[in-house]
mmCIF file of C-alpha atoms and ligand atoms in Angstrom:
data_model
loop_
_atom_site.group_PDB
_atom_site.id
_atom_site.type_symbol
_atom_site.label_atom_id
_atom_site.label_comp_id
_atom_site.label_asym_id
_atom_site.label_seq_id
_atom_site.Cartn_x
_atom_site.Cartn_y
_atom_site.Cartn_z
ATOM 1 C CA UNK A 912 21.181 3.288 -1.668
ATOM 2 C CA UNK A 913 18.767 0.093 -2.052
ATOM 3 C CA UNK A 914 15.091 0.880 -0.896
ATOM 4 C CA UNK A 915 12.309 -1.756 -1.132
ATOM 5 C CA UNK A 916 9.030 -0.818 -1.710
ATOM 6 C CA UNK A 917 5.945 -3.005 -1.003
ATOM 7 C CA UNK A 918 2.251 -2.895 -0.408
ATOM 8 C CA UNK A 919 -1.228 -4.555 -0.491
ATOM 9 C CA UNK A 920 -4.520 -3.476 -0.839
ATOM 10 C CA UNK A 921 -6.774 -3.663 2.556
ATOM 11 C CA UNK A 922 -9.451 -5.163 0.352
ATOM 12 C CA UNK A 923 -10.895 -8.545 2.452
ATOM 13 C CA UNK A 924 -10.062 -11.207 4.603
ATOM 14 C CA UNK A 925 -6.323 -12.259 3.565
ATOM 15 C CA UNK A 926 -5.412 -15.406 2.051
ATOM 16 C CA UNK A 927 -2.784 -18.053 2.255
ATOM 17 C CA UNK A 928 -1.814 -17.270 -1.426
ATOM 18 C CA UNK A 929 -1.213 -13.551 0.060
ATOM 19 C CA UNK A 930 0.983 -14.532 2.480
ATOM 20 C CA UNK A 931 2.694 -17.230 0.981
ATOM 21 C CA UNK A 932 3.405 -15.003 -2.174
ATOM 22 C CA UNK A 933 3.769 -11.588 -1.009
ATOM 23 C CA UNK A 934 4.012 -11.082 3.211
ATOM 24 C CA UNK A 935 6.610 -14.404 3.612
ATOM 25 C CA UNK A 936 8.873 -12.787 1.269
ATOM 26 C CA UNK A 937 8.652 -9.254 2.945
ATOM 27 C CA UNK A 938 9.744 -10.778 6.197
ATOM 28 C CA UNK A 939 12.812 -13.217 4.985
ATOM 29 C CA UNK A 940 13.560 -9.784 3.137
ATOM 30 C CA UNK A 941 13.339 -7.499 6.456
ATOM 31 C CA UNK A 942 15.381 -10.663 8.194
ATOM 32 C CA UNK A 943 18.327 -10.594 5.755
ATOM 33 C CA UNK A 944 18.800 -6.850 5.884
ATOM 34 C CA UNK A 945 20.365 -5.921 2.779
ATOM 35 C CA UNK A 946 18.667 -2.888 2.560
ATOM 36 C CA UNK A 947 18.980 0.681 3.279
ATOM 37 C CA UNK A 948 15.153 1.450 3.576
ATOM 38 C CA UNK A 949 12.216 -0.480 3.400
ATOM 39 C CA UNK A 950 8.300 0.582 2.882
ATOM 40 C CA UNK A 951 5.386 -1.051 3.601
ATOM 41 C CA UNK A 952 2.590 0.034 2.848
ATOM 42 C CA UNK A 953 -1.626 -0.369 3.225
ATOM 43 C CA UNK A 954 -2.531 0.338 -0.346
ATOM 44 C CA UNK A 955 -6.101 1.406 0.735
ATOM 45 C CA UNK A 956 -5.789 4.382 -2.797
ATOM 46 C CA UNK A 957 -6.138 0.843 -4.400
ATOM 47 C CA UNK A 958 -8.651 -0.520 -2.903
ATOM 48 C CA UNK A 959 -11.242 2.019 -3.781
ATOM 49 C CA UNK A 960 -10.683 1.319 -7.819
ATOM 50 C CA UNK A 961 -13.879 -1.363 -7.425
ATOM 51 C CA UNK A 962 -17.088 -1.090 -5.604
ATOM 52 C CA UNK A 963 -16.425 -1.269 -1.714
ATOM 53 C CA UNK A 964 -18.070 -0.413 1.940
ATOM 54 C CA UNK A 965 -16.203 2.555 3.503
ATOM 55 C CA UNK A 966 -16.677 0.788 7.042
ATOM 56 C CA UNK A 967 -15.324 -2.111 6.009
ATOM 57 C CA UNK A 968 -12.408 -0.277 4.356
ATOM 58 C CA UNK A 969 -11.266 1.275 7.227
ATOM 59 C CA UNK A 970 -11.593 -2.082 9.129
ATOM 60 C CA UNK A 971 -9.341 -3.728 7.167
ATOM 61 C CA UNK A 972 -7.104 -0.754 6.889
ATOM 62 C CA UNK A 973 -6.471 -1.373 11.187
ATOM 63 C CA UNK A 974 -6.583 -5.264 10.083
ATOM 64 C CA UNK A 975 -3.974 -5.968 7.491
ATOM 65 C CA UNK A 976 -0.953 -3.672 9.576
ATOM 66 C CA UNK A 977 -1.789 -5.731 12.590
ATOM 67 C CA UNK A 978 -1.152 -8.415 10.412
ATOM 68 C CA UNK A 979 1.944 -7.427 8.891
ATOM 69 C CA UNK A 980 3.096 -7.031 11.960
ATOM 70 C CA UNK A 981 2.202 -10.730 13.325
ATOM 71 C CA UNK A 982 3.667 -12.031 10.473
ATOM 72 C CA UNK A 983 6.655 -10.961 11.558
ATOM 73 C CA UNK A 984 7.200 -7.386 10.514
ATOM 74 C CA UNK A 985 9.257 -5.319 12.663
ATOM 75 C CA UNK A 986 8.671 -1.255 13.042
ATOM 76 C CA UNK A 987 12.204 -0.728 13.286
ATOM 77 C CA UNK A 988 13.138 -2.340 10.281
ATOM 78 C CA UNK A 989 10.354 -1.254 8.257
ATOM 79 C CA UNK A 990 8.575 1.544 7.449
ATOM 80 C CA UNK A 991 5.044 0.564 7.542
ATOM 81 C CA UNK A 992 2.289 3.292 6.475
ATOM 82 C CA UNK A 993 -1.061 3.417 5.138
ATOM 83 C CA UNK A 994 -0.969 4.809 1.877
ATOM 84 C CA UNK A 995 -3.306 7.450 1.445
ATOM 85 C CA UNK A 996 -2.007 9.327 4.584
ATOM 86 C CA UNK A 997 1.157 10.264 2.539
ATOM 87 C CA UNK A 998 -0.761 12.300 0.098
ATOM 88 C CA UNK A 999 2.282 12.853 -2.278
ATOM 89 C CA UNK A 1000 1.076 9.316 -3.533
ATOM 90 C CA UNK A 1001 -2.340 10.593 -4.634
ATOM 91 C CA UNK A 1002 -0.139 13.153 -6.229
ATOM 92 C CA UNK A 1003 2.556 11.552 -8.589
ATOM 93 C CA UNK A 1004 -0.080 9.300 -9.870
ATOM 94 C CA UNK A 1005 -1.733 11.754 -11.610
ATOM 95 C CA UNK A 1006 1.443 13.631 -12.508
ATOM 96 C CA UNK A 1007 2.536 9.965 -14.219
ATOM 97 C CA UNK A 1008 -0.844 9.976 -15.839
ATOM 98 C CA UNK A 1009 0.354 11.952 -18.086
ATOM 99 C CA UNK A 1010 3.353 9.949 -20.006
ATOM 100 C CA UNK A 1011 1.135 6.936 -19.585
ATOM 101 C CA UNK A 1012 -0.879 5.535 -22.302
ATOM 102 C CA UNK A 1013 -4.388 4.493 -22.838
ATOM 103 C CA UNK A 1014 -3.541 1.626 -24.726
ATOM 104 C CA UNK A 1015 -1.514 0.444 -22.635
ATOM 105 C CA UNK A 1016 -3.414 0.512 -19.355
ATOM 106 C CA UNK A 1017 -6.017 -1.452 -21.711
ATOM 107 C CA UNK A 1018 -3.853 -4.312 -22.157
ATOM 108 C CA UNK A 1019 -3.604 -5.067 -18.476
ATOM 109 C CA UNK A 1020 -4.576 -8.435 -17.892
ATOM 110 C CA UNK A 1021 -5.641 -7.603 -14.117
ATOM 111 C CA UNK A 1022 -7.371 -4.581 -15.552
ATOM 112 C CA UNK A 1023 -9.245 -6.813 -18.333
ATOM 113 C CA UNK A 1024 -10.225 -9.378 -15.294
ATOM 114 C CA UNK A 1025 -12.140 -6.962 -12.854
ATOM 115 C CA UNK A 1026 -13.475 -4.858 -15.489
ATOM 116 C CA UNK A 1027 -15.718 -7.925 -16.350
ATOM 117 C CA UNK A 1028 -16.653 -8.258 -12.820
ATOM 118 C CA UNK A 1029 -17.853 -4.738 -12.153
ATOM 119 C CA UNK A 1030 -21.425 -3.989 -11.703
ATOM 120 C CA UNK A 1031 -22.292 -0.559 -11.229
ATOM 121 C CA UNK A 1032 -19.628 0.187 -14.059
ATOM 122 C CA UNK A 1033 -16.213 0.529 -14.045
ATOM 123 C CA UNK A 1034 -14.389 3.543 -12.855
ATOM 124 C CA UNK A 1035 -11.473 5.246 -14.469
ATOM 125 C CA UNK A 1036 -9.104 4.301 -11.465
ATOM 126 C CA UNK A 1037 -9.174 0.985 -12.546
ATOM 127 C CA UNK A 1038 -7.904 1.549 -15.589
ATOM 128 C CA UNK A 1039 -5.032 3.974 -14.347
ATOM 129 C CA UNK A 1040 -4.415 1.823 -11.455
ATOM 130 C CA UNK A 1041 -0.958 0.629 -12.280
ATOM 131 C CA UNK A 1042 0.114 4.478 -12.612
ATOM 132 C CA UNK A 1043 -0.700 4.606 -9.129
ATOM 133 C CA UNK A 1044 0.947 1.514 -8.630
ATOM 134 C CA UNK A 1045 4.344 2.942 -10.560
ATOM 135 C CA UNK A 1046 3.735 6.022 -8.758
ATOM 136 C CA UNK A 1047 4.168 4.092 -5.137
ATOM 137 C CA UNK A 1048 7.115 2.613 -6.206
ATOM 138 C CA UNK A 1049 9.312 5.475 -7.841
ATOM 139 C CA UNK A 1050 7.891 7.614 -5.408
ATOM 140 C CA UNK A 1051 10.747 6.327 -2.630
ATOM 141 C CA UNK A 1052 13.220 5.509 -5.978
ATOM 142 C CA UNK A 1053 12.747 1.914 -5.204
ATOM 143 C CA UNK A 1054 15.622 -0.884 -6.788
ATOM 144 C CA UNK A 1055 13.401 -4.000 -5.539
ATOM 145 C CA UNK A 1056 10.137 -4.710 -5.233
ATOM 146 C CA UNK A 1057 8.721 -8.169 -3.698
ATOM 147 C CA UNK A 1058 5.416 -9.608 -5.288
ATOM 148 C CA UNK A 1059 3.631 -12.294 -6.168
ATOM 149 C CA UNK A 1060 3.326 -13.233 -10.140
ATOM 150 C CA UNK A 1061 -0.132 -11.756 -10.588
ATOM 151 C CA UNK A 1062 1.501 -8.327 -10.341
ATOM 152 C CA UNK A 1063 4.649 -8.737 -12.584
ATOM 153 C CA UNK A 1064 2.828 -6.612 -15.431
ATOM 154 C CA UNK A 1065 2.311 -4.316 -13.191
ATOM 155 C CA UNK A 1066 6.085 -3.524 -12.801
ATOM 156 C CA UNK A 1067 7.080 -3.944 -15.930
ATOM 157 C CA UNK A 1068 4.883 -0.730 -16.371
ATOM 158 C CA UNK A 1069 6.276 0.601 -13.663
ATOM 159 C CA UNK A 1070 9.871 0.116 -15.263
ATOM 160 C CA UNK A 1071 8.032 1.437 -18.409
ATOM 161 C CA UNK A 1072 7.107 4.243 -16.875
ATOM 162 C CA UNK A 1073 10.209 5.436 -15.305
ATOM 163 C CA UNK A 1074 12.561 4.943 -18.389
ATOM 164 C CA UNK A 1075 9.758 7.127 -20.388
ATOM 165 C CA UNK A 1076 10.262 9.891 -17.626
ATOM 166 C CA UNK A 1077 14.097 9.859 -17.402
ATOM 167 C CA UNK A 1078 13.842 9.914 -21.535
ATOM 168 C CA UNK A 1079 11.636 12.841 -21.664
ATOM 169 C CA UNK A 1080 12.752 15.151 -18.434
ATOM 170 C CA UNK A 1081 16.104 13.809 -18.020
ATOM 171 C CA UNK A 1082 17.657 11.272 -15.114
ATOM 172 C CA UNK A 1083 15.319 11.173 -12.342
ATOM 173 C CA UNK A 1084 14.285 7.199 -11.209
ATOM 174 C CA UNK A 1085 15.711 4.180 -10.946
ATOM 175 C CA UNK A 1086 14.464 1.357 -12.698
ATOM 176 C CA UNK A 1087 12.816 -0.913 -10.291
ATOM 177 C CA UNK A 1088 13.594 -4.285 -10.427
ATOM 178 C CA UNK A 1089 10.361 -6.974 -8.902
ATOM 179 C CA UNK A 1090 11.252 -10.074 -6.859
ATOM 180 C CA UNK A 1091 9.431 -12.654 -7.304
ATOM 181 C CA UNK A 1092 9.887 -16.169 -5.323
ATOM 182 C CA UNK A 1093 10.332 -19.308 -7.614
ATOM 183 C CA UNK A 1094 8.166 -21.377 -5.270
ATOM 184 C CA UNK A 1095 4.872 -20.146 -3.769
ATOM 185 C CA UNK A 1096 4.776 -16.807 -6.220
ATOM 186 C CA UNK A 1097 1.349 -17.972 -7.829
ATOM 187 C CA UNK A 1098 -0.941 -20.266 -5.158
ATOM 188 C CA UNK A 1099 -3.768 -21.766 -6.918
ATOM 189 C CA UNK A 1100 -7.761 -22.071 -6.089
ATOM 190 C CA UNK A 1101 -8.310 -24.564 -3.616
ATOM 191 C CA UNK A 1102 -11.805 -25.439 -6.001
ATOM 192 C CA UNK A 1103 -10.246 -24.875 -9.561
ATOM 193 C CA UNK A 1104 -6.240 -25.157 -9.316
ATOM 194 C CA UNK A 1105 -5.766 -23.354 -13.081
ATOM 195 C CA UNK A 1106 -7.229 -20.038 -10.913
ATOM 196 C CA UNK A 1107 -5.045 -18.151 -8.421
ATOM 197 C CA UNK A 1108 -6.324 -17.975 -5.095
ATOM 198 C CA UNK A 1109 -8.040 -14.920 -4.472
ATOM 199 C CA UNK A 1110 -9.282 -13.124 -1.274
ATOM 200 C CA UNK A 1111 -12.127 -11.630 -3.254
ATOM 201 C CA UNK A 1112 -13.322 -15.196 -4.856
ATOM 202 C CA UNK A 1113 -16.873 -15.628 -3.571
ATOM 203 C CA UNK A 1114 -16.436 -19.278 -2.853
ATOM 204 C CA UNK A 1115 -15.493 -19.544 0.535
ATOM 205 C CA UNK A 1116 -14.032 -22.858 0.153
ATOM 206 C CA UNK A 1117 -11.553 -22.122 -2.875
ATOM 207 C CA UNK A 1118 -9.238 -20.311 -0.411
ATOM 208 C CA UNK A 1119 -7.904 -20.914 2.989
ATOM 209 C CA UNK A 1120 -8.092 -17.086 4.925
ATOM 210 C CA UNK A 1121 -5.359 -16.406 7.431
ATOM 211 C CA UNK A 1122 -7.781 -15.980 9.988
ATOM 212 C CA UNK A 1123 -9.205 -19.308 9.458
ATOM 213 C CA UNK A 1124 -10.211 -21.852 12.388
ATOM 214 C CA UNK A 1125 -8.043 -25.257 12.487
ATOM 215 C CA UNK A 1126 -11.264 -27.486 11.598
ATOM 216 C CA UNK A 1127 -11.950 -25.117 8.480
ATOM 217 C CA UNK A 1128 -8.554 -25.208 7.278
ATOM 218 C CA UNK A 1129 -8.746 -28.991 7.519
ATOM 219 C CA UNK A 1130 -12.168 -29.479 5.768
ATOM 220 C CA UNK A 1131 -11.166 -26.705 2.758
ATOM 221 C CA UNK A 1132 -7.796 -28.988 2.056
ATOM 222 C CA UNK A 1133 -10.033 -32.329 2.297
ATOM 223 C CA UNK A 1134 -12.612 -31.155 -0.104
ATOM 224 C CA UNK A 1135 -9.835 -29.657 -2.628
ATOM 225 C CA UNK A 1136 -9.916 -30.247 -5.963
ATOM 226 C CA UNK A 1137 -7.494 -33.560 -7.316
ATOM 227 C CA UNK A 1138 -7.773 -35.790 -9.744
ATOM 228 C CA UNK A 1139 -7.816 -39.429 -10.037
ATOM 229 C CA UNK A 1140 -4.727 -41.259 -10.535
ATOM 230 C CA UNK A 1141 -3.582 -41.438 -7.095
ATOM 231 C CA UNK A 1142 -0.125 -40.237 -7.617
ATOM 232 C CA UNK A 1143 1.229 -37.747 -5.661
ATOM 233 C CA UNK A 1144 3.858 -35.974 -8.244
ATOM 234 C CA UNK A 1145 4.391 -32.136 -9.164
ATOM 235 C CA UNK A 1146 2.853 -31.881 -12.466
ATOM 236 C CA UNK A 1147 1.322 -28.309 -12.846
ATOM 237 C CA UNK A 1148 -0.104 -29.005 -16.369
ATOM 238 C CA UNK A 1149 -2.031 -32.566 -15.670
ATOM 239 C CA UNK A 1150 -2.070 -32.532 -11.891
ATOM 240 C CA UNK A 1151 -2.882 -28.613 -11.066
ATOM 241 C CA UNK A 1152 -4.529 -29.351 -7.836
ATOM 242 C CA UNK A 1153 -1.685 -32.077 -6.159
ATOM 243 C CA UNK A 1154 1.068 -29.603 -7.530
ATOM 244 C CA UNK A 1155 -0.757 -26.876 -5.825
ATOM 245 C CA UNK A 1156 -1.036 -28.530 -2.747
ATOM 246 C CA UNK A 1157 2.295 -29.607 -2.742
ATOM 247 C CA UNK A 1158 3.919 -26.242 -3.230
ATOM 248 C CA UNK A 1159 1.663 -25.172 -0.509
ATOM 249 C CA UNK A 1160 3.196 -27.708 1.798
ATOM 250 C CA UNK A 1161 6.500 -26.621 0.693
ATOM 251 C CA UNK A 1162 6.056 -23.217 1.734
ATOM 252 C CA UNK A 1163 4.704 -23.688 4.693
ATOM 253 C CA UNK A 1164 7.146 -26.423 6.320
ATOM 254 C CA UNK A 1165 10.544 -25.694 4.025
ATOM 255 C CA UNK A 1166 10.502 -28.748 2.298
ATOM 256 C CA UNK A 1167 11.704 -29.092 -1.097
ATOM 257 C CA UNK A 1168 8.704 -30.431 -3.245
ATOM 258 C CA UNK A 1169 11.223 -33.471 -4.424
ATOM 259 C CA UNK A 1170 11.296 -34.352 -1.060
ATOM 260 C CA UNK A 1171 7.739 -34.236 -0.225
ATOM 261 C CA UNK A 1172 7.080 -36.792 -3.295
ATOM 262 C CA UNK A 1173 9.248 -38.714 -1.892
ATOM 263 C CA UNK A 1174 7.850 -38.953 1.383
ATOM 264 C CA UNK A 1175 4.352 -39.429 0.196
ATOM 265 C CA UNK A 1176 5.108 -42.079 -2.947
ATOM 266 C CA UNK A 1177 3.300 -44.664 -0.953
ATOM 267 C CA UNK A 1178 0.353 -42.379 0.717
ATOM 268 C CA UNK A 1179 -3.223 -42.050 -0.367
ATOM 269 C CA UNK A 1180 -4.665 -38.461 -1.167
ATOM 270 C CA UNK A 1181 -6.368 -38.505 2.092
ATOM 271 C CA UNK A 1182 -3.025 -38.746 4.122
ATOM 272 C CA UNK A 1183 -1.309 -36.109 1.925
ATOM 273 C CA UNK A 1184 -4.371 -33.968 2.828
ATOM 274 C CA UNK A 1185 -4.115 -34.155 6.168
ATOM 275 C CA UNK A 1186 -0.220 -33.662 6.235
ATOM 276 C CA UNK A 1187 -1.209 -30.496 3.750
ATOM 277 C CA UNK A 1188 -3.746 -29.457 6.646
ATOM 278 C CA UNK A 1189 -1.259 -29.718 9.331
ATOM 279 C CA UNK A 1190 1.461 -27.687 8.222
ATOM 280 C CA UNK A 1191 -0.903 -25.147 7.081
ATOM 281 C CA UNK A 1192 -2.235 -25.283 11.044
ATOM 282 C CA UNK A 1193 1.206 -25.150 12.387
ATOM 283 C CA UNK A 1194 1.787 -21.710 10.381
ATOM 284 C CA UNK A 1195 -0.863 -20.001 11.102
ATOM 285 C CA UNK A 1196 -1.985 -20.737 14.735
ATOM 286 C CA UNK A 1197 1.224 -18.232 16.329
ATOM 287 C CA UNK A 1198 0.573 -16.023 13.340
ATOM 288 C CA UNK A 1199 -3.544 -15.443 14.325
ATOM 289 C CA UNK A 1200 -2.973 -15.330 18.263
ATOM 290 C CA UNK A 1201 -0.045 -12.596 17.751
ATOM 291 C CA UNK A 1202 -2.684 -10.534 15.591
ATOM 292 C CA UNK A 1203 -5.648 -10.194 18.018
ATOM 293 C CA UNK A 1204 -3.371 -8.821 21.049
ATOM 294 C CA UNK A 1205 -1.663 -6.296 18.286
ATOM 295 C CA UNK A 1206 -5.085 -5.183 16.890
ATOM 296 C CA UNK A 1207 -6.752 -4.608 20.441
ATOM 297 C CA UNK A 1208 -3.840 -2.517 21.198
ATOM 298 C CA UNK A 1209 -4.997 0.512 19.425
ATOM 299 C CA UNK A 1210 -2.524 3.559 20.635
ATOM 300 C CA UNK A 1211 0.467 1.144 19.700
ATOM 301 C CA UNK A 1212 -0.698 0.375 16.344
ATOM 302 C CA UNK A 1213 -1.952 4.521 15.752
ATOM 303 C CA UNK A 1214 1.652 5.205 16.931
ATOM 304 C CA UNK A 1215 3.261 2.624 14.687
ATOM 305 C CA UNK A 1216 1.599 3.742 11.774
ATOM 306 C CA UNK A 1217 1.768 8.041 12.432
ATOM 307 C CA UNK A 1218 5.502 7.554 12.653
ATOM 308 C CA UNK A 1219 5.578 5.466 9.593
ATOM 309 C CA UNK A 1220 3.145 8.258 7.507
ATOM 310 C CA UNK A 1221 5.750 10.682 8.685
ATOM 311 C CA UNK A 1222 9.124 9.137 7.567
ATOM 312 C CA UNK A 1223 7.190 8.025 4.593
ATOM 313 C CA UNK A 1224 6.091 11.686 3.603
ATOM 314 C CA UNK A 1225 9.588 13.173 4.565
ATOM 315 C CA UNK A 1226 11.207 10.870 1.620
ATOM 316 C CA UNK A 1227 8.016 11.121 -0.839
ATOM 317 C CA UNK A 1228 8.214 15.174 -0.675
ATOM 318 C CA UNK A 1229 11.583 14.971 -1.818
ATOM 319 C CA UNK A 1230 11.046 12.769 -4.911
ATOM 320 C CA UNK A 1231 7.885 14.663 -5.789
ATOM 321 C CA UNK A 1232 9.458 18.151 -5.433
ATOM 322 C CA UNK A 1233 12.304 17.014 -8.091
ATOM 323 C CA UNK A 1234 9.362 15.749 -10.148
ATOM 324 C CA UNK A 1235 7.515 18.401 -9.972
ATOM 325 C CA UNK A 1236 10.388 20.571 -10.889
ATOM 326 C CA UNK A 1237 11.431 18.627 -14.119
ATOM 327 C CA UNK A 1238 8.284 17.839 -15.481
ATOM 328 C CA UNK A 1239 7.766 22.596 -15.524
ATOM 329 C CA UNK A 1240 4.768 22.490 -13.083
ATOM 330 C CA UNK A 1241 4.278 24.746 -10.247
ATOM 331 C CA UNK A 1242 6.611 27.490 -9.805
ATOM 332 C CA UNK A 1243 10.788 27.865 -9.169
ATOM 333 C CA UNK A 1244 10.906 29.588 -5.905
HETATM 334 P P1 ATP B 162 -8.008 -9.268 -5.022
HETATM 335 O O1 ATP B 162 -8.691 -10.563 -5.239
HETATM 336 O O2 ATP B 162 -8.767 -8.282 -4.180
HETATM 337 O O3 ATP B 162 -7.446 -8.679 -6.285
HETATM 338 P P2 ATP B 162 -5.660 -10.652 -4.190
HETATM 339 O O4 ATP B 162 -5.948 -11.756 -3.247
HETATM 340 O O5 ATP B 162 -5.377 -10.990 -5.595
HETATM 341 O O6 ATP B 162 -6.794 -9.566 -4.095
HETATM 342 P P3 ATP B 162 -3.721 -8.532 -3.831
HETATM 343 O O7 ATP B 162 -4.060 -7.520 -2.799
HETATM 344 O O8 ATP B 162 -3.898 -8.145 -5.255
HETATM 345 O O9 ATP B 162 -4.457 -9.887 -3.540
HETATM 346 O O10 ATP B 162 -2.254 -9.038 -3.617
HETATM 347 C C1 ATP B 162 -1.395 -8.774 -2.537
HETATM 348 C C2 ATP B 162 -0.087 -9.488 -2.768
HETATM 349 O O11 ATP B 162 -0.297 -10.898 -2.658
HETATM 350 C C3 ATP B 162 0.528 -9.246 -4.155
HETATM 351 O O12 ATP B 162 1.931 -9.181 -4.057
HETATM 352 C C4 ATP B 162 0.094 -10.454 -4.914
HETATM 353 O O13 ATP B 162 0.959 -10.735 -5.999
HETATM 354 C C5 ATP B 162 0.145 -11.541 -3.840
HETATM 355 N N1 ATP B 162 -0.799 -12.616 -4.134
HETATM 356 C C6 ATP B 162 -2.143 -12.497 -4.233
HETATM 357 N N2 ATP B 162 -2.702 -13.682 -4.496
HETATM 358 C C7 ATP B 162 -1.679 -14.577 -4.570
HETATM 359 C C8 ATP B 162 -1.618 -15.987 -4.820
HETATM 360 N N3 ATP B 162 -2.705 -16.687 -5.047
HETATM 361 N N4 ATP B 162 -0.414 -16.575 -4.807
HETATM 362 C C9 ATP B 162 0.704 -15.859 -4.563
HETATM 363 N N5 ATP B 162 0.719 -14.533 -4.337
HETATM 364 C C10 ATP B 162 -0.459 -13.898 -4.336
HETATM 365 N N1 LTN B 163 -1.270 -3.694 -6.698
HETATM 366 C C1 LTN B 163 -0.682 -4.428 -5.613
HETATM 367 C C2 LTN B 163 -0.563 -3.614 -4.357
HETATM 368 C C3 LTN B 163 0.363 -2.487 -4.557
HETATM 369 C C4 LTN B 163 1.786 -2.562 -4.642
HETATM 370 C C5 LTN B 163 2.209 -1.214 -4.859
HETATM 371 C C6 LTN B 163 2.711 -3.596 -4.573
HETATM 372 C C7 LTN B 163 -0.003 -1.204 -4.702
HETATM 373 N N2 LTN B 163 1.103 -0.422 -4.865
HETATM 374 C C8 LTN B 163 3.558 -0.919 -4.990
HETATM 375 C C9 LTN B 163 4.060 -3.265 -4.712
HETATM 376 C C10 LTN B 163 4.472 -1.944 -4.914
HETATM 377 C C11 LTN B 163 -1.495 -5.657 -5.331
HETATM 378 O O1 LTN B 163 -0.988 -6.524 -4.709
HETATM 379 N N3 LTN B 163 -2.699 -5.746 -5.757
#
């Protein structure tokens, strides 16, 4: 049986680095159907680890699966839920909380990141965070999970995690194996290229949003960040922002990046730029006027997602039952 598991957190505006690294892979994954099941979820248990507005919460909740869905997502070849109305989630996190250790939630690179970046303090679900995250996954005894590179710790905790359980309660997961694309897996800053592009960066300008207008998609590209030699060449060390821009390209038009230096050895930046801006345009245009006519039709979407919630919780009960059971909690009945 090979079950994907996937998710992402409803936590802003999405970006082109979230769809070229995470949501592009889902669908090319749904399209080849190797697969027995496949979850999708709206990892909104996530997205309450760092300070947040409820009302916007639940906005984006309703925003991001209309947008999985114009990206190309089908209901009947996916099951697409929001996470915290399959409560056994909730559940085997904190059950996993307690083979996971301190020390190493602490070395957690994403962890170390936001912690800086919390005001009011931090809470103790960022810290425990990627149980929840392992929890998701083993929950539905996933063999694959798509991501982008930022999350590859992540699963290797997650792998971590479910060897430590089999080892101490006996053969119960599988040990979950990420995909991660070769090209497009870690899309840089549009403002400072050595940063990944991130939908909760407050400089408007360092990332293009999927719900961005043509003329702002083609002003953020022209005022990216280069450098000076004129060459356009993949060279992620000395040239982060061309190489950036050039795996963008690639991902959005199918291009290898050797061809694209070919085809732009004689161009300026400011022709590259505008090619950049274009195939970015030519993406996303069908992608944003799907989305508004799936978002404004509310009883579909509420239908889509209750029938997901319940397929989700039918296989979740099952895994956390057995868990339950091995790890001595509850009672035999
Ligand atoms: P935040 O800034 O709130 O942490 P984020 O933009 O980093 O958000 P996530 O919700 O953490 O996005 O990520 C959703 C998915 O998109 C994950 O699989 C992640 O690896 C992928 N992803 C996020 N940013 C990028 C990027 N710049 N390039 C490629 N993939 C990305
Ligand atoms: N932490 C992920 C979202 C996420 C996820 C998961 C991804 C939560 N649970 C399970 C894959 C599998 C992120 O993108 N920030």
């Amino acid at each position: 049986m090979k079950t994907i598991v996937t998710g992402i957190q409803p936590s802003g505006r999405l970006t082109l680095g979230n769809y070229l690294g995470a949501i592009k892979n889902f669908v090319e994954l749904q399209n080849k159907g190797e697969y027995d099941e496949f979850m999708v979820f709206i990892a909104d248990l996530h997205a309450i680890t760092v300070s947040y507005q409820p009302t916007e919460l639940r906005k984006h909740i309703r925003e991001l699966a209309a947008l999985y869905l114009a990206c190309g997502l089908d209901e009947n070849k996916v099951t697409l839920f929001v996470q915290s109305e399959v409560h056994q989630h909730a559940e085997i996190g904190y059950l996993l909380q307690s083979i996971a250790y301190i020390g190493e939630l602490e070395r957690m690179t994403q962890y170390k990141d936001k912690k800086q970046k919390q005001v009011e303090g931090v809470s103790s679900s960022l810290l425990t965070y990627p149980v929840l995250m392992a929890g998701d996954i083993l929950l539905y005894n996933a063999s694959c999970v798509p991501v982008g590179l930022d999350q590859k710790q992540h699963l290797e905790l997650a792998r971590t995690l479910a060897e430590r359980f089999n080892n101490k309660f006996g053969e119960t997961f599988n040990i979950p194996e990420p995909l991660i694309k070769k090209v497009g897996a870690k899309i840089m800053s549009l403002q400072d290229p050595t940063k990944k592009m991130s939908k909760s960066d407050p400089l408007e300008k360092a990332a293009i949003y999927l719900d961005d207008d043509e003329n702002t998609i083609r002003k953020k590209i022209a005022s990216a960040v280069t450098d000076s030699d004129g060459l356009i060449k993949y060279d992620e060390k000395n040239k982060p922002g061309i190489s950036n821009l050039l795996t963008i390209m690639s991902c959005c038009t199918g291009e290898s990046i050797a061809s694209l230096e070919e085809r732009f050895k004689n161009s300026g930046y400011g022709d590259f730029k505008k090619a950049v801006a274009e195939s970015i345009i030519n993406l996303l245009i069908p992608i944003q006027q799907k989305y508004l006519s799936i978002l404004n039709d509310k009883e579909k979407l509420d239908k889509i997602l209750d029938d997901g919630a319940m397929k989700a919780s039918y296989f979740a009960q099952k895994t956390l039952s057995k868990v339950k059971r091995k790890m001595g909690v509850g009672r035999v009945k």
